[in-house]
CSV table of C-alpha atoms in Angstrom, one decimal:
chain,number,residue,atom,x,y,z
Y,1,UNK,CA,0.0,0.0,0.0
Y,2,UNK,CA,2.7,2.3,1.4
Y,3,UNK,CA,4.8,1.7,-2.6
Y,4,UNK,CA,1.5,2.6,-4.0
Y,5,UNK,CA,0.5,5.9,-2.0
Y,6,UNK,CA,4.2,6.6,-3.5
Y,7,UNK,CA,3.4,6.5,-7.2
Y,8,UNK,CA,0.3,7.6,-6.5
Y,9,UNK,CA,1.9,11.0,-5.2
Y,10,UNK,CA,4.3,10.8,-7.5
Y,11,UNK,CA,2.3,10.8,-11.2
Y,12,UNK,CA,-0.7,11.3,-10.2
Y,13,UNK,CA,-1.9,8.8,-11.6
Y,14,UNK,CA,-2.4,4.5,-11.3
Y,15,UNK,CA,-3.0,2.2,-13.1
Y,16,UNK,CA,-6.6,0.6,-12.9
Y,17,UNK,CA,-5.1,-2.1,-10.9
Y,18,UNK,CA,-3.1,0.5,-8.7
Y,19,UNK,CA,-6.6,1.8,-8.3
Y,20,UNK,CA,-8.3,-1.0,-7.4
Y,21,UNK,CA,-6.2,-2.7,-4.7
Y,22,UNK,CA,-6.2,0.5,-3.1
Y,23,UNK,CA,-9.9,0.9,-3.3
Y,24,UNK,CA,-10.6,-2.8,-2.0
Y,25,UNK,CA,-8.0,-3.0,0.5
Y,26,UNK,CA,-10.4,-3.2,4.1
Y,27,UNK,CA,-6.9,-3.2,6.1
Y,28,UNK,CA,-6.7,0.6,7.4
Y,29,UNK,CA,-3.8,2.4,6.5
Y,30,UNK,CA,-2.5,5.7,7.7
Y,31,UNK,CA,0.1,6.1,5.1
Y,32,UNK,CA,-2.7,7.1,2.3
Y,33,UNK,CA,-4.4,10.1,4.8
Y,34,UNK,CA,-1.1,11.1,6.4
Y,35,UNK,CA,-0.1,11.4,2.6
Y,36,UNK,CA,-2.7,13.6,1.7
Y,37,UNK,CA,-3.1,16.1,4.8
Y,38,UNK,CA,1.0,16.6,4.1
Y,39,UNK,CA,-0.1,17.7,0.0
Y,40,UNK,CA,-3.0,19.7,1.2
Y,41,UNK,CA,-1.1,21.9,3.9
Y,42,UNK,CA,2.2,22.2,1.3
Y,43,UNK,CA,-0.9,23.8,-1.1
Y,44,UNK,CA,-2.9,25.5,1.5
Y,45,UNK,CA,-1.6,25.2,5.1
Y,46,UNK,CA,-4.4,25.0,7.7
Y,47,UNK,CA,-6.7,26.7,6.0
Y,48,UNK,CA,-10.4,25.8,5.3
Y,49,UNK,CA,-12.3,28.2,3.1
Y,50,UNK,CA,-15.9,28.7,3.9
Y,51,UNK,CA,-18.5,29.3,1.2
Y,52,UNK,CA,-22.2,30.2,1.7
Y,53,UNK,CA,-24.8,27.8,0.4
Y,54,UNK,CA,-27.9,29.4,-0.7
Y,55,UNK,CA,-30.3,26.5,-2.2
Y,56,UNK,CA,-32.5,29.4,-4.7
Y,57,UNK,CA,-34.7,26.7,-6.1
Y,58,UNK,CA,-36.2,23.0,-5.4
Y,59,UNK,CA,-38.0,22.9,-9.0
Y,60,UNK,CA,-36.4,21.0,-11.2
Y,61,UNK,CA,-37.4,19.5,-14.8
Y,62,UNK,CA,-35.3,16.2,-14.7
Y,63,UNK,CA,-36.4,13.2,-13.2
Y,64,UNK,CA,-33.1,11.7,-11.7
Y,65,UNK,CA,-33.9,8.3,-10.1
Y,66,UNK,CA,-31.4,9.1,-7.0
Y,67,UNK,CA,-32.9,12.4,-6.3
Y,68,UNK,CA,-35.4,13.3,-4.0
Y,69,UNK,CA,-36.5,16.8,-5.4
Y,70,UNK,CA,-36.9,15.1,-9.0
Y,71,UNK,CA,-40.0,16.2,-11.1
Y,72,UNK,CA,-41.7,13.2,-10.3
Y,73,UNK,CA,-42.2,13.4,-6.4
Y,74,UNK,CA,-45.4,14.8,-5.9
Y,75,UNK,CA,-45.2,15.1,-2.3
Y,76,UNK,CA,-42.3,17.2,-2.5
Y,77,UNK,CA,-42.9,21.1,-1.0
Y,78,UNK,CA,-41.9,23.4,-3.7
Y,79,UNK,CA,-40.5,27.1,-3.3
Y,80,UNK,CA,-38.4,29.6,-5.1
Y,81,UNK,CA,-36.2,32.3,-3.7
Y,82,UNK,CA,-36.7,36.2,-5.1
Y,83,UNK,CA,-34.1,37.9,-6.4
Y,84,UNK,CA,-34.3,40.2,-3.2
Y,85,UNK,CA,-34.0,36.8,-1.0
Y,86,UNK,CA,-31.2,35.7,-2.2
Y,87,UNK,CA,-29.6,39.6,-1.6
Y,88,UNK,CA,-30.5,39.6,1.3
Y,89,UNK,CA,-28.3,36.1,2.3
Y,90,UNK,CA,-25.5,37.3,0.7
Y,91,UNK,CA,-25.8,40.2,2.6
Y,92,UNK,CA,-26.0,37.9,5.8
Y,93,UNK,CA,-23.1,35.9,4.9
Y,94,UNK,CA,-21.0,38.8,4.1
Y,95,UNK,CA,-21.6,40.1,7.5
Y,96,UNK,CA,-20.6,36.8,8.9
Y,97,UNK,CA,-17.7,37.0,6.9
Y,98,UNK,CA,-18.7,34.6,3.9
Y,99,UNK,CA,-16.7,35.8,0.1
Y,100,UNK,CA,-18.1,33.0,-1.6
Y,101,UNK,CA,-21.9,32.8,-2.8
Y,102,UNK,CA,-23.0,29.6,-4.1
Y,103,UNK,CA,-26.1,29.8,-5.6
Y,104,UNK,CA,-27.6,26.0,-5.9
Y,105,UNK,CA,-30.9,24.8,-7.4
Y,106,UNK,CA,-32.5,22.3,-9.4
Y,107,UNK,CA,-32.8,22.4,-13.4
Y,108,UNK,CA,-35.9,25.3,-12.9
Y,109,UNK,CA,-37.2,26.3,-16.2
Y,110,UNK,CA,-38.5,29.4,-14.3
Y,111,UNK,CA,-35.4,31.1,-13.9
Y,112,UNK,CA,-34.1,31.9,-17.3
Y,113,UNK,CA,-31.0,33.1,-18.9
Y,114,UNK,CA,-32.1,36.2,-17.7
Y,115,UNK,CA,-33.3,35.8,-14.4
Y,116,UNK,CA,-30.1,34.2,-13.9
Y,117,UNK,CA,-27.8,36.8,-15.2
Y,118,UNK,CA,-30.2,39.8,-13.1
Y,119,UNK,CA,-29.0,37.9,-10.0
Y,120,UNK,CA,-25.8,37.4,-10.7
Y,121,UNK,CA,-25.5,40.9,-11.8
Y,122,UNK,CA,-26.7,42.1,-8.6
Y,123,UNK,CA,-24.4,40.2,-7.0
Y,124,UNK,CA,-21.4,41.3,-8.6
Y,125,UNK,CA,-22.8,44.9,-8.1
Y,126,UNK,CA,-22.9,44.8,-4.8
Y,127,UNK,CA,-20.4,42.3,-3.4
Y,128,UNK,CA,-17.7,43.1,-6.0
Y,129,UNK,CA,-14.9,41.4,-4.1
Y,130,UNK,CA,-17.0,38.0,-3.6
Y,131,UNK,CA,-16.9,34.8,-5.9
Y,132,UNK,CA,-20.4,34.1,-7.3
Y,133,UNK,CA,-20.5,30.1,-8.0
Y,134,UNK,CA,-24.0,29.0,-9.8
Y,135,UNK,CA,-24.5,25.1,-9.6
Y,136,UNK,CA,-27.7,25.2,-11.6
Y,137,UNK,CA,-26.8,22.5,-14.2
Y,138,UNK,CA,-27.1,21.5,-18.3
Y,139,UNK,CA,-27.0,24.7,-20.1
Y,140,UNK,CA,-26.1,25.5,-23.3
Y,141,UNK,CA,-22.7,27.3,-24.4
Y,142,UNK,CA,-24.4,30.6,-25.2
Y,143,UNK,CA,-26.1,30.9,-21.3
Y,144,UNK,CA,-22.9,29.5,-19.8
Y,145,UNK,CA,-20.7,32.9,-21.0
Y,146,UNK,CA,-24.1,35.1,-20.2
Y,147,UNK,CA,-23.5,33.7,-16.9
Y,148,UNK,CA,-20.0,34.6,-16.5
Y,149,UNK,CA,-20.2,38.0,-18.8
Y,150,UNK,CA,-22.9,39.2,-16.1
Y,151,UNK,CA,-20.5,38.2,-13.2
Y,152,UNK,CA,-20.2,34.5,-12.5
Y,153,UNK,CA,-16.8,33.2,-12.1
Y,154,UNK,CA,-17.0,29.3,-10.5
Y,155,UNK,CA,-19.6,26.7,-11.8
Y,156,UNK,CA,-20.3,23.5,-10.1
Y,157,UNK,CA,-21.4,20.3,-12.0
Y,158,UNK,CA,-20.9,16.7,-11.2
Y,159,UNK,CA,-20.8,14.4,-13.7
Y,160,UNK,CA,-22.2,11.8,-11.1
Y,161,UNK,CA,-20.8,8.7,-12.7
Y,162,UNK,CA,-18.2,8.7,-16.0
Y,163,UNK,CA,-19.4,5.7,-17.9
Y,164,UNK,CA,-22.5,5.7,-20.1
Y,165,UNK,CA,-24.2,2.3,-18.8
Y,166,UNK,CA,-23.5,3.2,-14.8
Y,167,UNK,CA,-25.3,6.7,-15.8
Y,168,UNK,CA,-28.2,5.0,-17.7
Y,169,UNK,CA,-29.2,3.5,-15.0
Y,170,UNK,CA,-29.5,6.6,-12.5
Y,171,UNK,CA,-31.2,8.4,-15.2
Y,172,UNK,CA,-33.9,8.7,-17.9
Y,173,UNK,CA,-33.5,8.2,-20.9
Y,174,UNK,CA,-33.3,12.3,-22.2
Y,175,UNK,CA,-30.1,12.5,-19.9
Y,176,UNK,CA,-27.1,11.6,-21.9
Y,177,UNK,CA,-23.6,11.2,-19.9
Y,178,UNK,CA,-22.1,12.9,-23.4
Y,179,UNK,CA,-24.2,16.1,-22.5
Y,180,UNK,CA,-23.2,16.4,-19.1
Y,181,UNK,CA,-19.2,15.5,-20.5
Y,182,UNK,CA,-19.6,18.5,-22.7
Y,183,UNK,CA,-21.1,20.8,-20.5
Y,184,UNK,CA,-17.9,20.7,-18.1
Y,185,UNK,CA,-15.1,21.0,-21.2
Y,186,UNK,CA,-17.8,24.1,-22.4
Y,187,UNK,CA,-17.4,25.8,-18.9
Y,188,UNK,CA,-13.6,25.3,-19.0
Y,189,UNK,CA,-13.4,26.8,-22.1
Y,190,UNK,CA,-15.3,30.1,-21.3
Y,191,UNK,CA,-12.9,30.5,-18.4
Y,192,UNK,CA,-15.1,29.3,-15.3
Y,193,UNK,CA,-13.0,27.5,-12.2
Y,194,UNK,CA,-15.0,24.4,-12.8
Y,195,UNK,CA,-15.9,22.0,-10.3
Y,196,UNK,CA,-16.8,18.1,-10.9
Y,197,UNK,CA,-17.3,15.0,-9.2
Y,198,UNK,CA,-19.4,12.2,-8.1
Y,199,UNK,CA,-21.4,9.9,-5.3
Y,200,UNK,CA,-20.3,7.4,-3.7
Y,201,UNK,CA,-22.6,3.9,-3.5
Y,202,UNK,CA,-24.8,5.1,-6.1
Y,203,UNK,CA,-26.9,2.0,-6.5
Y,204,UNK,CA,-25.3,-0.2,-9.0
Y,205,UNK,CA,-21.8,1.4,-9.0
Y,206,UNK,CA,-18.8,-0.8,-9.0
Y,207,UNK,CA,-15.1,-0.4,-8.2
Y,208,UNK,CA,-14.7,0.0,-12.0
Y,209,UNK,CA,-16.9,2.5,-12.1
Y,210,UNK,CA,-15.3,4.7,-9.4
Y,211,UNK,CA,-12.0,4.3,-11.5
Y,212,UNK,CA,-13.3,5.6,-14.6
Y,213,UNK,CA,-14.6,8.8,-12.4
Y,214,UNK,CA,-10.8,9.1,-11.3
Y,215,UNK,CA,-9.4,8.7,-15.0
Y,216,UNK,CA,-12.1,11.0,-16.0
Y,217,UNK,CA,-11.0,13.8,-13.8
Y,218,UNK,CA,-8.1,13.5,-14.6
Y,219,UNK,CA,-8.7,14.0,-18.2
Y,220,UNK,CA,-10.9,17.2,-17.1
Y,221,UNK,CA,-8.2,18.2,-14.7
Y,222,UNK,CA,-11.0,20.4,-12.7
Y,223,UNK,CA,-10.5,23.1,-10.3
Y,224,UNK,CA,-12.8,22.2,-7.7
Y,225,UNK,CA,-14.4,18.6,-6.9
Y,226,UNK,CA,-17.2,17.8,-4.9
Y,227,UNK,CA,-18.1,13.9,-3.7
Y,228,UNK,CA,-20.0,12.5,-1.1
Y,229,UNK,CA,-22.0,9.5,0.0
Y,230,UNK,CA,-25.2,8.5,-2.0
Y,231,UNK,CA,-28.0,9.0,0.9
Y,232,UNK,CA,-31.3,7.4,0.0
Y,233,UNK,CA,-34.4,9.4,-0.2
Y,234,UNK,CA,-38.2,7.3,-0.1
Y,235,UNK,CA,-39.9,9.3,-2.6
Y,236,UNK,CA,-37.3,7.7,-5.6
Y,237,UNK,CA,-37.0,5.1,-7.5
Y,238,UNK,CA,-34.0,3.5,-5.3
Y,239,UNK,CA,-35.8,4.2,-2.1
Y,240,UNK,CA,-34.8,-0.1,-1.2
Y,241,UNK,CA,-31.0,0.8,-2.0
Y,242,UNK,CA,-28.6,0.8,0.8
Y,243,UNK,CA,-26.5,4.6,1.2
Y,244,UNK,CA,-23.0,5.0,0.4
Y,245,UNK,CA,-20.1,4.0,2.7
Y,246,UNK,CA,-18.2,7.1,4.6
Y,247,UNK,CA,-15.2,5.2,4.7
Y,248,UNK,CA,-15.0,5.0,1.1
Y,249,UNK,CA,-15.6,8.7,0.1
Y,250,UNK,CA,-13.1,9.6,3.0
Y,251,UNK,CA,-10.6,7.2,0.9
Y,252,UNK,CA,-11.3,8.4,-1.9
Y,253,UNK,CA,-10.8,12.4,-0.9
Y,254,UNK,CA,-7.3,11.0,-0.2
Y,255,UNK,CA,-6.7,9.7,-3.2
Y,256,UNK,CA,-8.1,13.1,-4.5
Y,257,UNK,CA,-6.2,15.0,-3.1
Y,258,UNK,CA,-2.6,13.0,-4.1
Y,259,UNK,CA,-4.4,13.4,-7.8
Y,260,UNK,CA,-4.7,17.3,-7.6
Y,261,UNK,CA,-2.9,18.8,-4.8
Y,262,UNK,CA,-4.0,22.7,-6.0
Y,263,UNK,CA,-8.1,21.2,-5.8
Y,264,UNK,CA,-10.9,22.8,-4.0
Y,265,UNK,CA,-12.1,19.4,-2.5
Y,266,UNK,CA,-15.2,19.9,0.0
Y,267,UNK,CA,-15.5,17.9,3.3
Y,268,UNK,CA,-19.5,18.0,2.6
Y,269,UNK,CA,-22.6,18.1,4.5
Y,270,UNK,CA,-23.5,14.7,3.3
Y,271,UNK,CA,-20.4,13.2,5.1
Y,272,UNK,CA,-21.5,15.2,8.3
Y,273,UNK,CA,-25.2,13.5,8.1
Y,274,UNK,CA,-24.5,9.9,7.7
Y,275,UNK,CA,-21.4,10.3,10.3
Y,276,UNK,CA,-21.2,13.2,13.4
Y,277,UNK,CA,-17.4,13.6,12.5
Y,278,UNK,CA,-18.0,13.3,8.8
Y,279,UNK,CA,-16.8,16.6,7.9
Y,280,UNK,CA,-14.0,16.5,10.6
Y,281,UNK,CA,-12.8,13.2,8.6
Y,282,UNK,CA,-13.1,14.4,5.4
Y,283,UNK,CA,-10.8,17.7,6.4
Y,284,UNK,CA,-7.9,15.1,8.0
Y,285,UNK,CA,-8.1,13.7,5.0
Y,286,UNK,CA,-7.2,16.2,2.2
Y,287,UNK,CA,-11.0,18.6,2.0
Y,288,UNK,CA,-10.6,21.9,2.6
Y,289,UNK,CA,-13.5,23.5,2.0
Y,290,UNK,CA,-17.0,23.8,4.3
Y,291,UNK,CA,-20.0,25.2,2.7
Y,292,UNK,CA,-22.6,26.2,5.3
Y,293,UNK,CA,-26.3,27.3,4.5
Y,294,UNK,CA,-27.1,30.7,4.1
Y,295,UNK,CA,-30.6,29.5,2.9
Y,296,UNK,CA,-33.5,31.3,4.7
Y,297,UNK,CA,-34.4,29.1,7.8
Y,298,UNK,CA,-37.6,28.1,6.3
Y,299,UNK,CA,-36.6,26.6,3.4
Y,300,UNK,CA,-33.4,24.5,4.6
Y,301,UNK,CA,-35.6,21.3,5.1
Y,302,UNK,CA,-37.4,21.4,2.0
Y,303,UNK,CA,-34.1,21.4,-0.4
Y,304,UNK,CA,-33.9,17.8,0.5
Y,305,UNK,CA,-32.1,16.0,-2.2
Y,306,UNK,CA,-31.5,13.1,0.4
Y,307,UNK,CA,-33.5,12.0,3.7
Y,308,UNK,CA,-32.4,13.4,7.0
Y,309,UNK,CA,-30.0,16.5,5.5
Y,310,UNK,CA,-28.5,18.6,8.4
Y,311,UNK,CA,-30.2,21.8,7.9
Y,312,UNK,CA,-29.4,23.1,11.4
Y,313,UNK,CA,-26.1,23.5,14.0
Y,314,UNK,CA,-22.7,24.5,12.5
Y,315,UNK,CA,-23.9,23.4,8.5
Y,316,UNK,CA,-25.9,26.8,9.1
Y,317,UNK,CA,-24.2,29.7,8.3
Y,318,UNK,CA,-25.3,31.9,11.6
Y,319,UNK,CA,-23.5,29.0,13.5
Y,320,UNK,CA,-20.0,29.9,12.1
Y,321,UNK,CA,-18.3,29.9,15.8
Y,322,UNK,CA,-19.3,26.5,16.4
Y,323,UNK,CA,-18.1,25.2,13.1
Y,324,UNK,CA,-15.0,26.9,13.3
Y,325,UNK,CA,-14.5,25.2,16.9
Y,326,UNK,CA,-15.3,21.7,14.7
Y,327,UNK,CA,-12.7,22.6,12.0
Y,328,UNK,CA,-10.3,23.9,15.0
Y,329,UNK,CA,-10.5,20.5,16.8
Y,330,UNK,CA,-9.5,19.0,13.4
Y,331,UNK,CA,-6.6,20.5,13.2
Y,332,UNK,CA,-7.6,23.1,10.7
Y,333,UNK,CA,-8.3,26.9,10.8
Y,334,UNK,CA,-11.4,28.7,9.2
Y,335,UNK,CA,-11.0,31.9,6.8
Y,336,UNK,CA,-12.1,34.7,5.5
Y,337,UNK,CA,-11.4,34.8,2.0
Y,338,UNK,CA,-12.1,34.7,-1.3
Y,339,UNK,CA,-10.2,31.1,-1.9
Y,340,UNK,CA,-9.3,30.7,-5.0
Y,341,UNK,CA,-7.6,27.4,-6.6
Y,342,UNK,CA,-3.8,27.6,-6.2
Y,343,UNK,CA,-2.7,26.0,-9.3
């Protein structure tokens, strides 16, 4: 293991069998995390950069069988955020010391090309020493550089899984694995910091699927990557499946890490609901990133893409002290700043 952690540091890269013996080994070893906190803090130090969540929209048009505010959940509560909401919590998360806005929602026909560039516009106006990062999904190239003309510099989008049959089967058949491929090299091109990545125990997903999500990033060679554990929700398709292992995304934030020591790699809320030290284990192991809710109170619950999301304590923005005495306790340091990739 310890010969492999090596290479692994070394290129960059292994080779699919590299991959997998790390991947399947169930003997714990420190050498892989020690490994990665020593990249991470020659890259960063102890710093974790904080980014505010605001969740604008739970409509969404696709019908994702993993997701629990797909179209087709009926019993889901719906709600959209004004333009003067989502102000208002950046103006509440810059108080609290917050440079980063990320504005999340589903695939909402509602808020068009130019919806979305009067909010980010605002934004911009307003905060101009802030990053604004949209995570709002398939777009085409012409909306993607309205986006980022009217202010946008950081776009989130996980390709979920890298090969076509894996994807098939975790969506309908109007999604297309090539579309989602293209939508990343499209935002790279226009100049974003692009984030990727995947889940982890997605129903059906094999070890060979996880290594073509590694070779694939490394092809895409993005600035910011986001995994966590699959968490089931009831009102999907896959409400039977088991949830994703925490041991294994921690793992794999390692091996992360060793593949891109200048990423943006979040420990993420999903890590601190299956696990009360999630987040804490994903920072030892290479994250350095928290993004805590700036959502308005009200609608925290009802953003549920999985059952039993943390909506309250130090995942809540207002809570910053208590999640900075979490990050403290792990070793790390919270700051205020813009926290941009150090390539």
């Amino acid at each position: 293991m310890q010969n492999l952690v090596m290479e692994l540091r070394e290129k960059r890269i292994l080779t699919r069998d590299g991959f997998r013996e790390i991947l399947t080994t169930d003997k714990y070893d420190s050498s892989l995390f020690k490994s990665a906190d020593e990249i991470r803090q020659s890259v960063y130090g102890k710093d974790v950069y904080i980014r505010g969540l605001i969740e604008f929209t739970n409509y969404c048009k696709n019908d994702c069988y993993y997701c629990g505010i797909r179209c087709s959940n009926k019993n889901a509560v719906r709600y959209r955020l004004t333009k003067e909401d989502i102000l208002e919590c950046c103006r509440e998360g810059y108080e609290l010391g917050f440079r980063t806005f990320v504005l999340q929602g589903g695939e909402d026909p509602y808020f068009t090309d130019e919806r979305i560039c009067d909010i980010v516009g605002s934004i911009r106006k307003e905060f101009p020493d802030c990053a604004i990062t949209l995570s709002i999904g398939e777009k085409s190239y012409e909306s993607y550089l309205a986006y980022y003309n009217a202010g946008a510099n950081r776009f989130l989008l996980r390709h979920e899984t890298a090969e076509s049959d894996h994807y098939n089967k975790l969506h309908p058949e109007c999604m297309k694995l090539e579309a989602r491929k293209k939508c990343l090299f499209d935002l790279k091109k226009i100049g974003y910091q692009v984030g990727s990545g995947f889940m982890i125990g997605s129903p059906f997903q094999t070890i060979d699927n996880i290594i073509s999500d590694l070779e694939f990033l490394h092809e895409l060679q993005p600035d910011m990557i986001g995994i966590g554990p699959y968490i089931v929700h009831k009102e999907t398709p896959f409400k039977e499946y088991e949830s994703g292992s925490v041991e294994m995304t921690v793992k794999l934030i390692a091996i992360l890490r060793h593949m891109f020591p200048y990423a943006l790699i979040p420990a993420t809320t999903a890590l601190g609901t299956l696990h009360p030290e999630g987040r804490e284990m994903g920072l030892r192991a290479g994250a350095n990133v928290v993004m805590p809710n700036l959502s308005p109170r009200a609608y925290r619950k009802l953003y549920d893409l999985y059952e039993n999301k943390l909506s309250t304590g130090e995942e809540a923005a207002q809570s910053r002290a208590a999640l900075e005495k979490k990050v403290e306790a792990a070793g790390y340091r919270v700051v205020t700043a813009i926290g941009n990739v150090k390539r």
